[in-house]
Tab-separated table of C-alpha atoms and ligand atoms in Angstrom:
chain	number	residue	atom	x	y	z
D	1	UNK	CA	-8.089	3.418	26.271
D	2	UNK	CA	-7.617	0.276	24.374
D	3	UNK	CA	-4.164	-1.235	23.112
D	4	UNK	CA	-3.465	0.845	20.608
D	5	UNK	CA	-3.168	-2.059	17.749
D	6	UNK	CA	-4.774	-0.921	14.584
D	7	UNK	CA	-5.931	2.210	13.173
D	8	UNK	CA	-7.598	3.325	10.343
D	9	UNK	CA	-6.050	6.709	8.408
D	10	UNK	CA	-8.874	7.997	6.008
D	11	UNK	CA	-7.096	9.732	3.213
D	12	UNK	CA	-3.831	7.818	3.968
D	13	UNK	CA	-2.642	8.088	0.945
D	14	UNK	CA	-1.934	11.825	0.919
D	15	UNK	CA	0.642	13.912	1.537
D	16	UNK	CA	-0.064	14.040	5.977
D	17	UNK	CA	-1.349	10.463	5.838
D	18	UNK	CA	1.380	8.685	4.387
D	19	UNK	CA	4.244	10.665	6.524
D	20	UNK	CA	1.671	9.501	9.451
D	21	UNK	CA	1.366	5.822	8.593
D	22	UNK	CA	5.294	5.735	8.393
D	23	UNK	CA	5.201	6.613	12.227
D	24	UNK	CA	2.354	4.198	13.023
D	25	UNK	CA	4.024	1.544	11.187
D	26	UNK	CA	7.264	2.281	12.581
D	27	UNK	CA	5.961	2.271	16.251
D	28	UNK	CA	4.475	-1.751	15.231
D	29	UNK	CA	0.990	0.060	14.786
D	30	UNK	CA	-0.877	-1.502	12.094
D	31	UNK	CA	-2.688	0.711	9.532
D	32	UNK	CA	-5.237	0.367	7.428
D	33	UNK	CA	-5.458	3.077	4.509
D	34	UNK	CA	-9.142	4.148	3.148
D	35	UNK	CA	-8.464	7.079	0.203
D	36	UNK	CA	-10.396	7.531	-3.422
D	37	UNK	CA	-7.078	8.568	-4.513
D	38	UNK	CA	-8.591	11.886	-5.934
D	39	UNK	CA	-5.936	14.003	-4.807
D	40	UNK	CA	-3.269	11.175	-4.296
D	41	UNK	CA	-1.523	8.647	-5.386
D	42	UNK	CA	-1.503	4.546	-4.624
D	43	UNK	CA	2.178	4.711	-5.493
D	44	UNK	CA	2.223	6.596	-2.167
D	45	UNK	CA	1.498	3.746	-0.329
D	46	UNK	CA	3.263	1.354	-2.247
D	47	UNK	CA	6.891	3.924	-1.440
D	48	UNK	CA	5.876	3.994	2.250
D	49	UNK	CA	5.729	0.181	2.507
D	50	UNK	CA	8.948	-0.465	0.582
D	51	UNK	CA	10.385	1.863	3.431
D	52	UNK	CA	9.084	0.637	6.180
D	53	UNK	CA	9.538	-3.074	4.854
D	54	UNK	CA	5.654	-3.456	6.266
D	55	UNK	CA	2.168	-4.075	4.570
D	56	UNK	CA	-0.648	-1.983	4.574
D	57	UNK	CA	-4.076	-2.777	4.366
D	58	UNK	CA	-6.208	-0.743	1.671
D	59	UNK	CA	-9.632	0.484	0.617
D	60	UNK	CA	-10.024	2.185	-2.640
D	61	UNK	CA	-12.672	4.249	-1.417
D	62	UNK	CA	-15.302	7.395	-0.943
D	63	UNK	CA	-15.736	8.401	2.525
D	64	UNK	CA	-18.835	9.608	1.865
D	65	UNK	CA	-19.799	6.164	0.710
D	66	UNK	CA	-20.643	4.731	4.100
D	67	UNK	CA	-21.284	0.819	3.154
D	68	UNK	CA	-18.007	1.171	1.386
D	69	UNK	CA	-16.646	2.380	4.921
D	70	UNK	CA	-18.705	-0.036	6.994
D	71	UNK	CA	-17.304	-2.786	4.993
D	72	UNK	CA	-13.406	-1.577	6.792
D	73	UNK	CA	-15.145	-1.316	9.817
D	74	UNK	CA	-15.921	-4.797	9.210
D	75	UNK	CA	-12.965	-6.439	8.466
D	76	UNK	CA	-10.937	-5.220	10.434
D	77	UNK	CA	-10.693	-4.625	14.566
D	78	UNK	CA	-10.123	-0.556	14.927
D	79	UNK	CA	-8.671	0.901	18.194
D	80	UNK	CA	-8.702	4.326	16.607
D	81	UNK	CA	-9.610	6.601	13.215
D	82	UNK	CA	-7.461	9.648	12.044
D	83	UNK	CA	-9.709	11.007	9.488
D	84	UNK	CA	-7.518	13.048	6.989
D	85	UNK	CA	-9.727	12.362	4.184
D	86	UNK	CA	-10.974	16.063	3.022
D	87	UNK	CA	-10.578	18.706	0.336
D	88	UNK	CA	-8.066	21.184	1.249
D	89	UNK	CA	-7.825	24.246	-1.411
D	90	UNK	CA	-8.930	27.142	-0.211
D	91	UNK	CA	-9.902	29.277	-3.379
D	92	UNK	CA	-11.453	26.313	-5.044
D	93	UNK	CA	-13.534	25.962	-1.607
D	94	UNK	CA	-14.594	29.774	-2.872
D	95	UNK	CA	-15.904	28.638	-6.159
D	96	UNK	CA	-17.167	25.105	-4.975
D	97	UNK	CA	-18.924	25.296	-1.421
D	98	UNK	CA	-21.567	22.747	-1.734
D	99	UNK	CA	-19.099	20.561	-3.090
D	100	UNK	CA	-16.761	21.431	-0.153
D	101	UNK	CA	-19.550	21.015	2.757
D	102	UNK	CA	-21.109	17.740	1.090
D	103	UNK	CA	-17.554	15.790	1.125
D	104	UNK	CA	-15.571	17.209	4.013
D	105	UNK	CA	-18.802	16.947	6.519
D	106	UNK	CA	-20.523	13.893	5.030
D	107	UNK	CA	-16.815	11.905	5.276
D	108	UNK	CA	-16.600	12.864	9.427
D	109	UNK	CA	-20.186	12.213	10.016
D	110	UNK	CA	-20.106	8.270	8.059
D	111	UNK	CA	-16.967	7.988	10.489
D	112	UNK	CA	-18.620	9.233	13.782
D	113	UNK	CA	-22.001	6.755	12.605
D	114	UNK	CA	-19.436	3.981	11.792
D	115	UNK	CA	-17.905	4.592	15.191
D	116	UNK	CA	-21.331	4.154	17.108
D	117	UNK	CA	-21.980	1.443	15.166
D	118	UNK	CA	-18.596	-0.780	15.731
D	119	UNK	CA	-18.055	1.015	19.407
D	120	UNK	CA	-14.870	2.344	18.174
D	121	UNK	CA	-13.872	5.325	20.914
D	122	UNK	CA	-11.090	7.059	19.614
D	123	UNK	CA	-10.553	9.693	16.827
D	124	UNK	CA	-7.962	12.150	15.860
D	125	UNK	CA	-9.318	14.937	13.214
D	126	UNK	CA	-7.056	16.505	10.929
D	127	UNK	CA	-8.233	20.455	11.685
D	128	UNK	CA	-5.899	23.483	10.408
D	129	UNK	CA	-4.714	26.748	12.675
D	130	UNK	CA	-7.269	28.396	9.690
D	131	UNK	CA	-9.885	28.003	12.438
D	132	UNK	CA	-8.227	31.204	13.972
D	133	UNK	CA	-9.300	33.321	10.895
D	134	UNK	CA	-7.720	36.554	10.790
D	135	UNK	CA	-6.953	37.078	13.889
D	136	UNK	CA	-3.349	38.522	14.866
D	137	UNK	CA	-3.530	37.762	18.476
D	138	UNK	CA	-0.001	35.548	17.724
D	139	UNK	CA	1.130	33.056	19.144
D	140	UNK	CA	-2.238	31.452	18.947
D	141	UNK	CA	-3.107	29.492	21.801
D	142	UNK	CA	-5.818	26.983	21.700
D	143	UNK	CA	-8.674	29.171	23.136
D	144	UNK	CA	-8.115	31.827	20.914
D	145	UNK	CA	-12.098	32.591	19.510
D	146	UNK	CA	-12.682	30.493	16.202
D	147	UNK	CA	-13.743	31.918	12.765
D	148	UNK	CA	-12.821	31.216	9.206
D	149	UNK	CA	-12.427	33.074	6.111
D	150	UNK	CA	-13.283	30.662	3.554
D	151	UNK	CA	-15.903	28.175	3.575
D	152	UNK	CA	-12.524	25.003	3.241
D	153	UNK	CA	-12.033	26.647	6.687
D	154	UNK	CA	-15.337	27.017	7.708
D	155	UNK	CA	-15.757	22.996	6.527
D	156	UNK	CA	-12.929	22.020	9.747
D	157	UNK	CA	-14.674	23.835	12.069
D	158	UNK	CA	-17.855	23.071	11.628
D	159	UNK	CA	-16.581	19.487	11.969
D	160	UNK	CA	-15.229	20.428	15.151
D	161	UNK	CA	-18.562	21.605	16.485
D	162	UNK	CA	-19.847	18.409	15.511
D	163	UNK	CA	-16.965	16.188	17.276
D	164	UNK	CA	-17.270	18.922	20.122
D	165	UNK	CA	-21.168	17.788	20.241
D	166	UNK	CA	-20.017	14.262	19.663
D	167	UNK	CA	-18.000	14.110	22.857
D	168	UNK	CA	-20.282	16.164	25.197
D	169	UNK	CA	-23.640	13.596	23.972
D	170	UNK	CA	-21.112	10.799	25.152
D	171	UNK	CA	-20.349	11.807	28.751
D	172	UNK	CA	-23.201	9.938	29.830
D	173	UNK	CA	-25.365	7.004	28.772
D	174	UNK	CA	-29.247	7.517	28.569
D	175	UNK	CA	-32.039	6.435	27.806
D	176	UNK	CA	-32.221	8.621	24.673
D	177	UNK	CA	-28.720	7.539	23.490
D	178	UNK	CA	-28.162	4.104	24.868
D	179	UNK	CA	-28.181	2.246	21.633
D	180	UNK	CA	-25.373	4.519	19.965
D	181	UNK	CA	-23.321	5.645	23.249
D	182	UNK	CA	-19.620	5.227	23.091
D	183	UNK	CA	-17.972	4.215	26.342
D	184	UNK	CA	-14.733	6.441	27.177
D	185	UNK	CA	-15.036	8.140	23.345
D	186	UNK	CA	-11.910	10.546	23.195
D	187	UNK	CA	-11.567	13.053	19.995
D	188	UNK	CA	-8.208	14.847	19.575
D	189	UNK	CA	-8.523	17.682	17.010
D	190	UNK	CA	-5.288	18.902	15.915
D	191	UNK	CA	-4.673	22.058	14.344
D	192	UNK	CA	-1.908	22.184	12.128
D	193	UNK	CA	0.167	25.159	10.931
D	194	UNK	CA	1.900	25.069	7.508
D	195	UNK	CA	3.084	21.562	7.157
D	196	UNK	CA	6.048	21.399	4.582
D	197	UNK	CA	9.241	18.919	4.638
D	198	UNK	CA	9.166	15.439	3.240
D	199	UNK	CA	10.608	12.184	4.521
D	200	UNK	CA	14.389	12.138	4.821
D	201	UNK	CA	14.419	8.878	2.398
D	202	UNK	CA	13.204	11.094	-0.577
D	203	UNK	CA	10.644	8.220	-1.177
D	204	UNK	CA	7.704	9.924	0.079
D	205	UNK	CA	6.535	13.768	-0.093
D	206	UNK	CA	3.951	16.168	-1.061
D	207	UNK	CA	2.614	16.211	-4.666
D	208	UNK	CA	-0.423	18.235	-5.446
D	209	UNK	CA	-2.216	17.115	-8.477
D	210	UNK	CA	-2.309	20.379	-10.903
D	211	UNK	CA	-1.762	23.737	-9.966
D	212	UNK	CA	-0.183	23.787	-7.051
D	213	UNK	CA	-1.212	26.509	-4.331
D	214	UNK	CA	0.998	26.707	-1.196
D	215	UNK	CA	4.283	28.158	-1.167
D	216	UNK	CA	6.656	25.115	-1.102
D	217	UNK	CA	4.897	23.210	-3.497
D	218	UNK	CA	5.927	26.326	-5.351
D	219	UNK	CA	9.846	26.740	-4.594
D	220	UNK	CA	10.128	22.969	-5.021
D	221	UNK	CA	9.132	23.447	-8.842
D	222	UNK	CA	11.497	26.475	-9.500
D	223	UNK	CA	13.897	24.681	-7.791
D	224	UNK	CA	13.718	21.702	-10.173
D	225	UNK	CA	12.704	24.082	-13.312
D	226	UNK	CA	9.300	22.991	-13.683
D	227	UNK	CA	8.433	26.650	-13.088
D	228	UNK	CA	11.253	29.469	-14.037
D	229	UNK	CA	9.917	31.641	-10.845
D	230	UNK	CA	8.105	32.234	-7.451
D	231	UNK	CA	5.512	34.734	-7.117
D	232	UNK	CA	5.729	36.091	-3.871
D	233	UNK	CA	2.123	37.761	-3.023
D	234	UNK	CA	2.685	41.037	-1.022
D	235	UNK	CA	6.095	42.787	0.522
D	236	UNK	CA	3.958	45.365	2.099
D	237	UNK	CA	2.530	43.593	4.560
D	238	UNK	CA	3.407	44.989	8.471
D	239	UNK	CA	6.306	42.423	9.066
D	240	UNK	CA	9.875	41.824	9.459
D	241	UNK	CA	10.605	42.144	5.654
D	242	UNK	CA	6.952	42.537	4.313
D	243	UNK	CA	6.926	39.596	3.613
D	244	UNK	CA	3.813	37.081	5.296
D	245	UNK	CA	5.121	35.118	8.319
D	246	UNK	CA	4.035	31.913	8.901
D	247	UNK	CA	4.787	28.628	11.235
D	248	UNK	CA	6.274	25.956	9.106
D	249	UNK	CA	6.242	22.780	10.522
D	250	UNK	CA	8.343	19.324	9.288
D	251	UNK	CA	5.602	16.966	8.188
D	252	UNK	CA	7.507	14.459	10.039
D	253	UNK	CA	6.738	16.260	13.197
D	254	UNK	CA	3.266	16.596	12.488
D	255	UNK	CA	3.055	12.738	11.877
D	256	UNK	CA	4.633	12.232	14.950
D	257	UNK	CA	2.202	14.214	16.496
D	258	UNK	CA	-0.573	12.249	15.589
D	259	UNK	CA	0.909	8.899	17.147
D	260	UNK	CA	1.209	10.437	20.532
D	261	UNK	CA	-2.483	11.907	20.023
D	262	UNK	CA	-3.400	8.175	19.799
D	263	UNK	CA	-1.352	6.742	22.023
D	264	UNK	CA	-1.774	9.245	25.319
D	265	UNK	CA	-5.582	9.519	24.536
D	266	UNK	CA	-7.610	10.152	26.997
D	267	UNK	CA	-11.280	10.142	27.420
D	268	UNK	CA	-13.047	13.669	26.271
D	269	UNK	CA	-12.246	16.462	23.555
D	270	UNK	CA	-9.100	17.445	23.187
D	271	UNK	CA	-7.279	20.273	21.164
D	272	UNK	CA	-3.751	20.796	20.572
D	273	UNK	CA	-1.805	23.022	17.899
D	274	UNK	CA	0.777	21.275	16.102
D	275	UNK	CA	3.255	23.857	15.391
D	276	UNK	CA	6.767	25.045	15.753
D	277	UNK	CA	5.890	28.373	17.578
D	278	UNK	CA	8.141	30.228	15.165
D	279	UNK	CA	7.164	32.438	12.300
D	280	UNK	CA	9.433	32.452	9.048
D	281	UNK	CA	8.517	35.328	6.482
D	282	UNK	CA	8.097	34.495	3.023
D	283	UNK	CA	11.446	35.560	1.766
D	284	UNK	CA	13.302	33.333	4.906
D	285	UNK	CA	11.822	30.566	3.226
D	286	UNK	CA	13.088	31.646	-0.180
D	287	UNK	CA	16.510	32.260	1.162
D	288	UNK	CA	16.614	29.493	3.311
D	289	UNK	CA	15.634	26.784	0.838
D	290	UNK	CA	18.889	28.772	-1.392
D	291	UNK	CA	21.334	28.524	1.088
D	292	UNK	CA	20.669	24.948	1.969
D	293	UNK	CA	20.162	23.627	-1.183
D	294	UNK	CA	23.102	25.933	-2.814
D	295	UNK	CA	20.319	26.791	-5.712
D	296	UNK	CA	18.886	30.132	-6.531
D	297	UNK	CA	15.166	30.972	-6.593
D	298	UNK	CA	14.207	33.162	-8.730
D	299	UNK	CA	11.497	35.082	-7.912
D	300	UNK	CA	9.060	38.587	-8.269
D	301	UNK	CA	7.339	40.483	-6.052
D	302	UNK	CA	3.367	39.623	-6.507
D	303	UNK	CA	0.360	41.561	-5.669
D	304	UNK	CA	-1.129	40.367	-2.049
D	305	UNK	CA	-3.435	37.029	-1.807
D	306	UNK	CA	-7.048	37.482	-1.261
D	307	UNK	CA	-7.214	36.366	2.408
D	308	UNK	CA	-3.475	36.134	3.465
D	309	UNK	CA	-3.308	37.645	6.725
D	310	UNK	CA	0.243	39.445	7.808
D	311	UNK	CA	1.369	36.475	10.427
D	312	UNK	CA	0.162	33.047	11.631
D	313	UNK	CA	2.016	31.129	14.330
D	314	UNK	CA	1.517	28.653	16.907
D	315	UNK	CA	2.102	28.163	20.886
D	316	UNK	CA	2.470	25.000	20.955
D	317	UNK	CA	2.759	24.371	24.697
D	318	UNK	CA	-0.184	22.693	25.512
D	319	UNK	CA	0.854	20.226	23.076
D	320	UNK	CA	4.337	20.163	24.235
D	321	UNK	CA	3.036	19.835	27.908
D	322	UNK	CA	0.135	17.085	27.737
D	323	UNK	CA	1.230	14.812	24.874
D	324	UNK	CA	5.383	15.559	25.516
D	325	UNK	CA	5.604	16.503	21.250
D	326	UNK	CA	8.089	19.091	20.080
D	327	UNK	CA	8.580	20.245	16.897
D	328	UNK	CA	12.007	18.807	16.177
D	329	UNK	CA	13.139	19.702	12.539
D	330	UNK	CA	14.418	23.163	11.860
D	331	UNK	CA	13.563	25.226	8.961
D	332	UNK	CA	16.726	23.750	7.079
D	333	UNK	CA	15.862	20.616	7.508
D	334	UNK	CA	12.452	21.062	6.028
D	335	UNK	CA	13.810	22.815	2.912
D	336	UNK	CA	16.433	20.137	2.608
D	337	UNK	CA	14.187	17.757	2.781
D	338	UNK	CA	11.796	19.165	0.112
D	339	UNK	CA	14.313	19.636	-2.208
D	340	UNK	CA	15.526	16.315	-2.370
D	341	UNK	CA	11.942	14.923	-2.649
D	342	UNK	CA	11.747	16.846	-5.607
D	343	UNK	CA	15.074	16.404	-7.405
D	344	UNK	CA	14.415	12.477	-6.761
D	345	UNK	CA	10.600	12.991	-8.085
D	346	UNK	CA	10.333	16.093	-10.368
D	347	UNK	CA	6.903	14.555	-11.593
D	348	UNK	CA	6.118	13.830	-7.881
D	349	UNK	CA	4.390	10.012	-7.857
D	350	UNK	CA	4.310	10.627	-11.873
D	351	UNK	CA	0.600	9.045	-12.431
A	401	LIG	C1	2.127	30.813	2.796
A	401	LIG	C2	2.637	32.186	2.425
A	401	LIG	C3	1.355	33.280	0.724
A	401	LIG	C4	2.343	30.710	-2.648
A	401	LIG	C5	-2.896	27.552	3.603
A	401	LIG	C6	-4.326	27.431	4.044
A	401	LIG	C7	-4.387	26.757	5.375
A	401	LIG	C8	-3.676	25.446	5.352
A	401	LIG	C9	-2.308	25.547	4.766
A	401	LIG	C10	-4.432	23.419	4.290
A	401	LIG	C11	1.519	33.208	2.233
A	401	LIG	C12	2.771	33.031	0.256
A	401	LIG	C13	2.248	31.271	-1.383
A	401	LIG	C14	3.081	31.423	-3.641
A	401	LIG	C15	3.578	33.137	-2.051
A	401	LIG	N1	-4.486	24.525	4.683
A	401	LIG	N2	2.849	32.459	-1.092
A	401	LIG	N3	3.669	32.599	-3.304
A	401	LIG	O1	-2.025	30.468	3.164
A	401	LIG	O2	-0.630	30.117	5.241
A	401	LIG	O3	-2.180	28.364	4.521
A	401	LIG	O4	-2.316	26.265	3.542
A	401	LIG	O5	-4.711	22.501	3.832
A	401	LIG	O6	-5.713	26.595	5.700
A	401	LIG	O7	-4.897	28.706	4.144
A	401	LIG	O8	-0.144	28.732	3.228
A	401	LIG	O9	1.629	27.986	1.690
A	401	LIG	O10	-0.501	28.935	0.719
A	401	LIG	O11	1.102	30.442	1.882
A	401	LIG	O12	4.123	34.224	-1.801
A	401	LIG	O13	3.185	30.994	-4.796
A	401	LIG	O14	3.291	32.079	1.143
A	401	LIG	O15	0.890	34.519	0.265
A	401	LIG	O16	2.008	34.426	2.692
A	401	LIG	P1	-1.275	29.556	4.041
A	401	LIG	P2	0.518	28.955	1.809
């Protein structure tokens, strides 16, 4: 592949993105942000460059709105895409599928059109172990049969039938294809667990705009008293405590991740689960997160989430094997980390 020299994260400014620019930048990668900021914040990006002490290029903008997105393709010489950009709530992605479909699809398909057009050959796609649906055949490897449960889920992997079309139409130039064939065009979808954790500085973390709806988001506001208590949604479940088990991954990690999916990319389609390959159960969180932090977390037994299933967790070997990544951060580390995220931004970005 080309010298990995610049590349473009769509939805940079978000919670994965900016942990993942940190690492590009870091590694003397430079990055150019594109993000609408509808479920972020530009303050984001202006944290990650005071701690990296390095600039960032950015593009207010739509993914959907491709001469927006031509316009960065453009200006500036791409060796690779990760395309983040997407909406990510599951039971809003119940009341709004159109909504869902029209953004998360139209966003991967202006990037894949851009990428025929400027003869860029290398992607990474942000996909989500929710492609395994409820299936309890844990650990889940990568060939584990595919289905969703909600149509946010069903929006990743239909983009990965269209990436897994992508590749296949570019093994070989034709007559039918020649004007929009990509030489060597590599796609790296990675499936991520439950990303939680923030960057050790404090300066940078998650902070969902409104309501927030995964766990740590959660804790982190009981923790800091925006919330007096944690629901905890089912202890009946057939677990280790009832509790739902699930594979919580450092966001750090999963930044990392990314970086060696760009820079050992090969030619073809490749999948990889980005996960710890251990399961924590609600309440280990919850205790966890007390004992490190020395802080109680109150919280009541809920009844079960429409959808949860009992336990989600990752091999990650293939992973660990073809791009050498490893999970590195323990559990304590993550809740550490979250916590002092939050004590340093109880308002997260505050805009
Ligand atoms: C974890 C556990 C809840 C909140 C979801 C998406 C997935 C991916 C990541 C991303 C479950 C329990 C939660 C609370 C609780 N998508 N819980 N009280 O459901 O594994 O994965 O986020 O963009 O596609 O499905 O993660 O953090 O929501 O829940 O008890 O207030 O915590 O029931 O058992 P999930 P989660």
């Amino acid at each position: 592949m080309s010298k990995l020299e610049t590349v473009l994260l769509t939805g940079g400014a978000g919670y994965i993105g900016t942990h993942t620019a940190v690492e590009f930048l870091n590694a003397g990668v430079n990055v150019v942000i594109a993000d609408d900021y509808s479920n972020s914040s530009p303050k984001a990006i202006e944290r990650l460059e005071q701690l990296t002490g390095k600039q960032v290029v950015k593009y207010g903008v739509n993914m959907c709105d491709k001469a927006a997105v031509r316009r960065i393709f453009e200006e500036n010489r791409l060796d690779a895409i990760v395309h983040f950009a997407g909406y990510k709530a599951v039971g809003e992605s119940k009341a709004l599928p159109i909504q869902y479909y029209r953004n998360n699809v139209d966003s991967a398909l202006v990037v894949c059109e851009l990428m025929q057009e400027f003869g860029v050959n290398q992607l990474v796609f942000s996909s989500s172990a929710t492609v395994y649906g409820d299936s309890q055949n844990v650990p889940f490897e990568e060939d584990e049969p595919t289905s969703c449960t909600n149509p946010y889920g069903w929006t990743k992997l239909t983009i990965e039938r269209i990436l897994t079309d992508f590749v296949e139409a570019n093994k070989e130039k034709t007559d039918v294809n020649k004007d929009v064939f990509i030489n060597d065009l590599s796609v790296t979808l990675l499936r991520y667990f439950n990303p939680i954790g923030a960057h050790a500085s404090g300066l940078i973390g998650e902070d969902p705009r409104g309501p927030a709806n995964n766990l740590m988001p959660h804790v982190a506001r009981v923790a800091v008293g925006v919330n007096d208590h944690l629901n905890v949604f089912g202890n009946d479940y057939p677990t280790k405590d009832g509790t739902c088990v699930r594979d919580y991954i450092h966001v750090v990690d999963l930044a990392k991740g990314h970086l060696l999916a760009c820079q050992k990319a090969t030619p073809g389609l490749h999948t990889y689960n980005l996960g710890t390959g251990k399961g924590y159960s609600v309440l280990e969180v919850v205790e966890t997160f007390e004992r490190v932090n020395g802080i109680r977390i109150p919280y009541v037994f809920a009844a079960r989430r429409p959808g949860d299933v009992p336990e989600s967790y990752a091999n990650p070997a293939r992973a660990n094997k073809e791009l050498g990544w490893r999970a590195e951060h323990s559990l304590e580390d993550m809740c550490r980390d979250v916590y002092n995220w939050q004590k340093n931004n109880p308002q997260g970005y505050g805009d």
